[in-house]
Amino acid sequence: MTKMLQHSGYEEERLQRVAELLPCREVQAGMLLSLMGQPQQCSYPSIFIYGHRASGKSHVMQVLLKELELPHATVSCVECVSVALLFEQVLLSFFGCDAASLLPRSPSLSDFVRIYRQHCSQTPAKQTRYIVMEKAELLRDTDANLLPALLRLQELVDDNVTIILLSEIVWDKFRPNTGCFEPLLLHFPDYSKGELQQILSQDKHPSYSAEFYSSYINILLGVFYSVCRDLRELRHLAALNFSKFCEPLAEGKVKETDTHKLWRNIEPHLKKAMQTVYLREVSSLQWEQLQQMEERECGALRGLSAHTHVELPYYSKFLLIAAYLASYNPARTDKRFFLKTCFSYKINKFVVDSRVAPTASIFSQISSLVTLQLLTKVSHDDQLDAPKYKCAVSMDFICAISRTVNFEIIKYLYDFL
Amino acid sequence: MSTSSVSKGCFVFKPSAKKKKTLSLEDHFSHGCESAESSEKRFKLCQDLWDKIKSDTEVLQDDLNRKILDSLLDFTRKCSSTRQLSDWASQMRASEIPTAALVLGVNVPDHDMTFQSLSELLQQSVTPHVASVQAKECGALKHLMKRVLERLMGTDVTVDDEEEEEAEQTSTPLHKSVHCSLSTLCDWYKTKTKKSNTPGKKRSSPSRDDPQQPPVVIIFKDLEAFNPKVLQDFILICSRYIERLPLMFIFGIATSPSTIQHMLPHSVSSLLCIELFQSLSCTQHLATVIDQLILTHHFPFKLNAKVLQVLMSIFLYHDFSVRNFIKGLQLALLEHFHSQPLSVLCCKKKDALLNVMQLSHSDLERIRNLPSFKRYVEKQEPQEQVNLSKDDTHLKEVCQKLIKGLHKYHKNYYPVLRCLHTLTSSLPRYPLGKQVRELHLICLEKNVWENEDYQTAMKLLRMLAKDELVALLQRCVEILQPVKSKKMKNAFLQLTDLLTKFKQLDTVAAEPPPCVEEPIISPVRNLQKKTDLFQLQKTLLEMNESRRAKKLSPFEVLRNEALEFLDNLVKSHLSPPESHTLNEVCYYTSSATVRRHLNATPRTSIQAALNSPYYYLQNDRLKTVDGSVSNSAPDICIAYKLHLECGRLINLYDWLEAYATVVSAAEGNNPDSDNYGKVEEVKHARFIRAVSELEFLGFIKSTKQKTDHVARLTWGGC
């Protein structure tokens, strides 16, 4: 089933192991290997790999570099809050902490290149060094010179080094408008249903046969494949629901081979999982507890989004309603709606009864509402004298709020006239 | 961006000096205090009472939080233990970060305390590694990371003294911010856990769970205020390390759990294993606090209806913060002891009686001037009246008696209040309020039995079925049972008596009910014929009459008896405090002060300052007879005064001319001279400054409708 990877630079055994660890990615791995060439050969400066989430980009890279024992540094760009961290990690994994400690406090790219060259001349590369950058799309937000420089790092440091960028976004979205060195592009396509089946079947439960687990995966994919093709997510779901699948087996009602009965048992359960645990309405821990409980008790557990009710102080409710109206009604229609009660306010338009004095608490309530993300500030932060806010709640929410204070908001909304 | 409620810090009152230990609090207290001689004693009383209130509320808070905190602790323990299980399923989903979503309600000022005790508890019983972060200190991912690392690694060094030296040697220096990454934390964690694994480990507390892998807990105090991007990135990073670092999150949520889904996309939330924890609602919390602090005779200090109303409305209308409510209570307490010299008598009965004997002559004069005492005197015999106004020792004796009476009143008031509440709180439409505090407010204001709602409540009670009534009475009995006062014991006995009678009804009155059905049925028959509304009403009234006139069943007799008894109980014990002599000693009445201090109105003060600069500048020249602004007032006051006379749009030139005229008059220029009212450069400049100041204060703004006009923004008194 597994195609053999063949490459002259590496031992057969290792390649064999790599191939086993990379099911359904033999083509890509082979391609990469041929791009990389033999360890001592000089490699292409930069390779760009893209593909959807959980399509095996990082995994393939990790396995290749680890199993073949190539010198490499893996950096996740999310983690690099500053370029300093990026440089440090690269230097650390290539030259040890001596090199990393040479970096000045806020290093520039040239500092990095200087130190790299310095160490590189002391310990020249016998093999190609690889720098793998995960979530490379974040590099676009860093300094404009970083990405072009990394793409031709080989020239800059004069070393046999290859940058491998991993991203979920196509290269076209990366290309800086000043132009840059074009990396080799490599696409990791999504796994097909069959491939997913093959991969998922590999992590079988130790106490059940492989065929049994495979049939379980088949059922699982039948339910979830239409909504989710994320391998990681599917694997998670498989793990969560397996015990339920095995239940009739444990009770001795069904044999392992009786797939139809097993399917009848698990199918409604999986459908329910799709609405709850897959959306993270219910946590996996609760889901497991739920499975142990009786069916009738299941209704008691409500998902996260079921709790939308928010208790607010009385005036805050009115503030919010007023803000909502002010945000969605054109200002000129104010007169029409609130001929009597409205008093226009420099910050906001209030419907609050004019008896309410604008006290400090009211003002602080506005800022509390901002903190709670119910209002958002639209004017600039340093504009102190006339802040402007916008109401950030949904129609349903505001209707629920106004119902509690007996205010018929629909009557006052311009869009509903 | 992140603004936290100002109300957290806007209490400007005396105990702020508490923080400065160098300045004696007492000096502050006696400064400007009424009747300085007893201030020492009053200060002590006040201090004691406040200490008691404080400790009581803390205990209360702990009790209330216990349940949710316990479940949280369980959750953390469970998470850290399942992580180490090696069975197939838990290994498969080990990549999720356990997350507790703690819904706390919108009363943000109260949260601090909860988180404080939560992290203390966690540190005591689950893990030494707890870090809590707030949104306002984590604007960027870098800062969040730095805070987390600092809290985790820093606090630990200071907390565990014996490990300090080792930690200093091994842990990487944090001040170099380059190292601020989670891998540093991982290394630190590794050394930490390895160290505690070595034989002869000194740490004892977390050994109960799993000493090898205590989880690292990160508390996000205010989830809503966090920048979603920062949070997402942080979670992504953390999930990369979850295998090496047993992380755990606690999200403090003020609004609703669905915010998590609003903030985090599925790709991120799928990395979390979120469990929901709902805390007690703040209204329930307040109800408990009121129950313990206000509806009890243990605290001699009382609030009158208005003050309580102010505090309640601040809570319900503004912030939902129990902490602020207690602060308000503290303010009232301080003000009472500070401004009322007779508050020396506001303490336990024994002490109060002693203090009466030590009252000075001037204090006794104050007693004589108390409205409630005057009323009391008027009711006495002429001879007694003379004695009371002349003889100090006699007055002291009478005072002792009155104080005793007051204490007795309080002792009886609260049980009866609760009884009445139990009876009425389940009635349809809650004629006397759902909460005890509402009933309490009604009772404080005036005679509750004269209240219309009380009458309807009584009417409704008279219609209760037997089992309902018996259950309610049973609960009343339970309330009265532990009360030690003589009258309440008596009431308790009578009620139990009534209850037994009710129960006997079942056994004795097995006889068929008297044939009362006849008279009822006949009008009903008539009713069917009549279609006219007026007739219907009339018949119904008749039916009512006839029912009343008919012979009562034994149950009805007994029910009336019971309600009569309760009505009498209410009438004799629930009179408002104002009707009791010497109530001024215990009751704080100045609601205006409380309101002014707690619910500040900045605009009003600005307007007051602009209208009457004299009070602020203390300059006699500014004093005017009729309250108008004098010509020599500061420029801004004059400009303000002039702008009050304008309409919505103000012509700047007219305004300037008017201003120049006023200022010229102030300079004493001759009205007939040519220069009078002329606009010269200096005046022009002064005017412009005044106008821009007004704009800054928010009274006017520039408008595009007309050039050279400004729009006025405020009208009326608010």
PDB file of N, CA, C and O in Angstrom, chain B residues 666-698:
ATOM      1  N   ALA B 666     -17.785  96.160  35.401  1.00  0.00           N
ATOM      2  CA  ALA B 666     -16.995  95.694  36.536  1.00  0.00           C
ATOM      3  C   ALA B 666     -15.759  96.560  36.719  1.00  0.00           C
ATOM      4  O   ALA B 666     -15.306  96.782  37.843  1.00  0.00           O
ATOM      5  N   GLU B 667     -15.234  97.036  35.618  1.00  0.00           N
ATOM      6  CA  GLU B 667     -14.035  97.861  35.729  1.00  0.00           C
ATOM      7  C   GLU B 667     -14.367  99.260  36.217  1.00  0.00           C
ATOM      8  O   GLU B 667     -13.458 100.085  36.404  1.00  0.00           O
ATOM      9  N   GLY B 668     -15.632  99.524  36.379  1.00  0.00           N
ATOM     10  CA  GLY B 668     -16.029 100.822  36.909  1.00  0.00           C
ATOM     11  C   GLY B 668     -15.976 101.931  35.885  1.00  0.00           C
ATOM     12  O   GLY B 668     -15.881 103.108  36.227  1.00  0.00           O
ATOM     13  N   ASN B 669     -16.005 101.573  34.626  1.00  0.00           N
ATOM     14  CA  ASN B 669     -15.983 102.606  33.594  1.00  0.00           C
ATOM     15  C   ASN B 669     -17.295 103.393  33.600  1.00  0.00           C
ATOM     16  O   ASN B 669     -18.351 102.864  33.939  1.00  0.00           O
ATOM     17  N   ASN B 670     -17.200 104.594  33.214  1.00  0.00           N
ATOM     18  CA  ASN B 670     -18.378 105.435  33.147  1.00  0.00           C
ATOM     19  C   ASN B 670     -19.259 104.957  32.006  1.00  0.00           C
ATOM     20  O   ASN B 670     -18.808 104.874  30.863  1.00  0.00           O
ATOM     21  N   PRO B 671     -20.516 104.638  32.282  1.00  0.00           N
ATOM     22  CA  PRO B 671     -21.399 104.126  31.232  1.00  0.00           C
ATOM     23  C   PRO B 671     -21.536 105.099  30.052  1.00  0.00           C
ATOM     24  O   PRO B 671     -21.906 104.676  28.963  1.00  0.00           O
ATOM     25  N   ASP B 672     -21.276 106.365  30.311  1.00  0.00           N
ATOM     26  CA  ASP B 672     -21.497 107.320  29.226  1.00  0.00           C
ATOM     27  C   ASP B 672     -20.262 107.508  28.351  1.00  0.00           C
ATOM     28  O   ASP B 672     -20.353 108.086  27.258  1.00  0.00           O
ATOM     29  N   SER B 673     -19.122 107.034  28.854  1.00  0.00           N
ATOM     30  CA  SER B 673     -17.902 107.290  28.090  1.00  0.00           C
ATOM     31  C   SER B 673     -17.902 106.489  26.785  1.00  0.00           C
ATOM     32  O   SER B 673     -18.631 105.516  26.645  1.00  0.00           O
ATOM     33  N   ASP B 674     -17.054 106.884  25.884  1.00  0.00           N
ATOM     34  CA  ASP B 674     -17.017 106.237  24.564  1.00  0.00           C
ATOM     35  C   ASP B 674     -16.511 104.810  24.644  1.00  0.00           C
ATOM     36  O   ASP B 674     -16.940 103.939  23.892  1.00  0.00           O
ATOM     37  N   ASN B 675     -15.582 104.619  25.558  1.00  0.00           N
ATOM     38  CA  ASN B 675     -14.952 103.307  25.650  1.00  0.00           C
ATOM     39  C   ASN B 675     -15.873 102.246  26.233  1.00  0.00           C
ATOM     40  O   ASN B 675     -15.578 101.065  26.148  1.00  0.00           O
ATOM     41  N   TYR B 676     -16.967 102.671  26.825  1.00  0.00           N
ATOM     42  CA  TYR B 676     -17.799 101.741  27.572  1.00  0.00           C
ATOM     43  C   TYR B 676     -18.349 100.650  26.643  1.00  0.00           C
ATOM     44  O   TYR B 676     -18.977 100.927  25.615  1.00  0.00           O
ATOM     45  N   GLY B 677     -18.125  99.422  27.045  1.00  0.00           N
ATOM     46  CA  GLY B 677     -18.646  98.312  26.261  1.00  0.00           C
ATOM     47  C   GLY B 677     -17.902  98.081  24.973  1.00  0.00           C
ATOM     48  O   GLY B 677     -18.267  97.230  24.177  1.00  0.00           O
ATOM     49  N   LYS B 678     -16.845  98.833  24.747  1.00  0.00           N
ATOM     50  CA  LYS B 678     -16.041  98.614  23.536  1.00  0.00           C
ATOM     51  C   LYS B 678     -15.250  97.315  23.673  1.00  0.00           C
ATOM     52  O   LYS B 678     -14.773  96.979  24.738  1.00  0.00           O
ATOM     53  N   VAL B 679     -15.130  96.636  22.569  1.00  0.00           N
ATOM     54  CA  VAL B 679     -14.354  95.398  22.604  1.00  0.00           C
ATOM     55  C   VAL B 679     -12.905  95.707  22.276  1.00  0.00           C
ATOM     56  O   VAL B 679     -12.592  96.093  21.150  1.00  0.00           O
ATOM     57  N   GLU B 680     -12.072  95.604  23.238  1.00  0.00           N
ATOM     58  CA  GLU B 680     -10.656  95.802  22.932  1.00  0.00           C
ATOM     59  C   GLU B 680      -9.950  94.452  22.975  1.00  0.00           C
ATOM     60  O   GLU B 680     -10.537  93.440  23.353  1.00  0.00           O
ATOM     61  N   GLU B 681      -8.693  94.450  22.636  1.00  0.00           N
ATOM     62  CA  GLU B 681      -7.983  93.189  22.426  1.00  0.00           C
ATOM     63  C   GLU B 681      -7.980  92.286  23.656  1.00  0.00           C
ATOM     64  O   GLU B 681      -8.228  91.093  23.565  1.00  0.00           O
ATOM     65  N   VAL B 682      -7.710  92.912  24.799  1.00  0.00           N
ATOM     66  CA  VAL B 682      -7.609  92.099  26.013  1.00  0.00           C
ATOM     67  C   VAL B 682      -8.942  91.425  26.316  1.00  0.00           C
ATOM     68  O   VAL B 682      -9.019  90.229  26.593  1.00  0.00           O
ATOM     69  N   LYS B 683      -9.996  92.207  26.216  1.00  0.00           N
ATOM     70  CA  LYS B 683     -11.317  91.640  26.500  1.00  0.00           C
ATOM     71  C   LYS B 683     -11.646  90.534  25.509  1.00  0.00           C
ATOM     72  O   LYS B 683     -12.211  89.498  25.846  1.00  0.00           O
ATOM     73  N   HIS B 684     -11.293  90.811  24.287  1.00  0.00           N
ATOM     74  CA  HIS B 684     -11.546  89.821  23.243  1.00  0.00           C
ATOM     75  C   HIS B 684     -10.859  88.487  23.586  1.00  0.00           C
ATOM     76  O   HIS B 684     -11.461  87.415  23.534  1.00  0.00           O
ATOM     77  N   ALA B 685      -9.606  88.629  23.957  1.00  0.00           N
ATOM     78  CA  ALA B 685      -8.835  87.428  24.291  1.00  0.00           C
ATOM     79  C   ALA B 685      -9.430  86.712  25.491  1.00  0.00           C
ATOM     80  O   ALA B 685      -9.577  85.478  25.505  1.00  0.00           O
ATOM     81  N   ARG B 686      -9.800  87.499  26.497  1.00  0.00           N
ATOM     82  CA  ARG B 686     -10.385  86.882  27.693  1.00  0.00           C
ATOM     83  C   ARG B 686     -11.679  86.153  27.343  1.00  0.00           C
ATOM     84  O   ARG B 686     -11.957  85.056  27.830  1.00  0.00           O
ATOM     85  N   PHE B 687     -12.450  86.786  26.481  1.00  0.00           N
ATOM     86  CA  PHE B 687     -13.718  86.174  26.093  1.00  0.00           C
ATOM     87  C   PHE B 687     -13.474  84.847  25.364  1.00  0.00           C
ATOM     88  O   PHE B 687     -14.125  83.836  25.634  1.00  0.00           O
ATOM     89  N   ILE B 688     -12.521  84.886  24.458  1.00  0.00           N
ATOM     90  CA  ILE B 688     -12.247  83.661  23.694  1.00  0.00           C
ATOM     91  C   ILE B 688     -11.808  82.541  24.624  1.00  0.00           C
ATOM     92  O   ILE B 688     -12.225  81.383  24.489  1.00  0.00           O
ATOM     93  N   ARG B 689     -11.013  82.918  25.604  1.00  0.00           N
ATOM     94  CA  ARG B 689     -10.582  81.890  26.535  1.00  0.00           C
ATOM     95  C   ARG B 689     -11.780  81.311  27.305  1.00  0.00           C
ATOM     96  O   ARG B 689     -11.923  80.094  27.451  1.00  0.00           O
ATOM     97  N   ALA B 690     -12.640  82.215  27.771  1.00  0.00           N
ATOM     98  CA  ALA B 690     -13.807  81.747  28.518  1.00  0.00           C
ATOM     99  C   ALA B 690     -14.660  80.817  27.662  1.00  0.00           C
ATOM    100  O   ALA B 690     -15.126  79.779  28.130  1.00  0.00           O
ATOM    101  N   VAL B 691     -14.829  81.205  26.402  1.00  0.00           N
ATOM    102  CA  VAL B 691     -15.671  80.377  25.526  1.00  0.00           C
ATOM    103  C   VAL B 691     -15.038  79.007  25.306  1.00  0.00           C
ATOM    104  O   VAL B 691     -15.705  77.972  25.358  1.00  0.00           O
ATOM    105  N   SER B 692     -13.734  79.009  25.112  1.00  0.00           N
ATOM    106  CA  SER B 692     -13.119  77.693  24.885  1.00  0.00           C
ATOM    107  C   SER B 692     -13.148  76.843  26.141  1.00  0.00           C
ATOM    108  O   SER B 692     -13.253  75.621  26.085  1.00  0.00           O
ATOM    109  N   GLU B 693     -13.090  77.514  27.287  1.00  0.00           N
ATOM    110  CA  GLU B 693     -13.233  76.742  28.529  1.00  0.00           C
ATOM    111  C   GLU B 693     -14.631  76.128  28.633  1.00  0.00           C
ATOM    112  O   GLU B 693     -14.789  74.975  29.040  1.00  0.00           O
ATOM    113  N   LEU B 694     -15.603  76.915  28.253  1.00  0.00           N
ATOM    114  CA  LEU B 694     -16.971  76.388  28.286  1.00  0.00           C
ATOM    115  C   LEU B 694     -17.120  75.225  27.318  1.00  0.00           C
ATOM    116  O   LEU B 694     -17.813  74.246  27.586  1.00  0.00           O
ATOM    117  N   GLU B 695     -16.483  75.340  26.196  1.00  0.00           N
ATOM    118  CA  GLU B 695     -16.543  74.258  25.220  1.00  0.00           C
ATOM    119  C   GLU B 695     -15.900  72.996  25.802  1.00  0.00           C
ATOM    120  O   GLU B 695     -16.406  71.882  25.663  1.00  0.00           O
ATOM    121  N   PHE B 696     -14.800  73.229  26.488  1.00  0.00           N
ATOM    122  CA  PHE B 696     -14.107  72.105  27.113  1.00  0.00           C
ATOM    123  C   PHE B 696     -14.979  71.426  28.152  1.00  0.00           C
ATOM    124  O   PHE B 696     -14.984  70.206  28.302  1.00  0.00           O
ATOM    125  N   LEU B 697     -15.743  72.249  28.887  1.00  0.00           N
ATOM    126  CA  LEU B 697     -16.611  71.675  29.920  1.00  0.00           C
ATOM    127  C   LEU B 697     -17.869  71.058  29.330  1.00  0.00           C
ATOM    128  O   LEU B 697     -18.669  70.476  30.043  1.00  0.00           O
ATOM    129  N   GLY B 698     -18.055  71.220  28.048  1.00  0.00           N
ATOM    130  CA  GLY B 698     -19.186  70.571  27.404  1.00  0.00           C
ATOM    131  C   GLY B 698     -20.472  71.351  27.434  1.00  0.00           C
ATOM    132  O   GLY B 698     -21.541  70.774  27.333  1.00  0.00           O
TER     133      GLY B 698
END
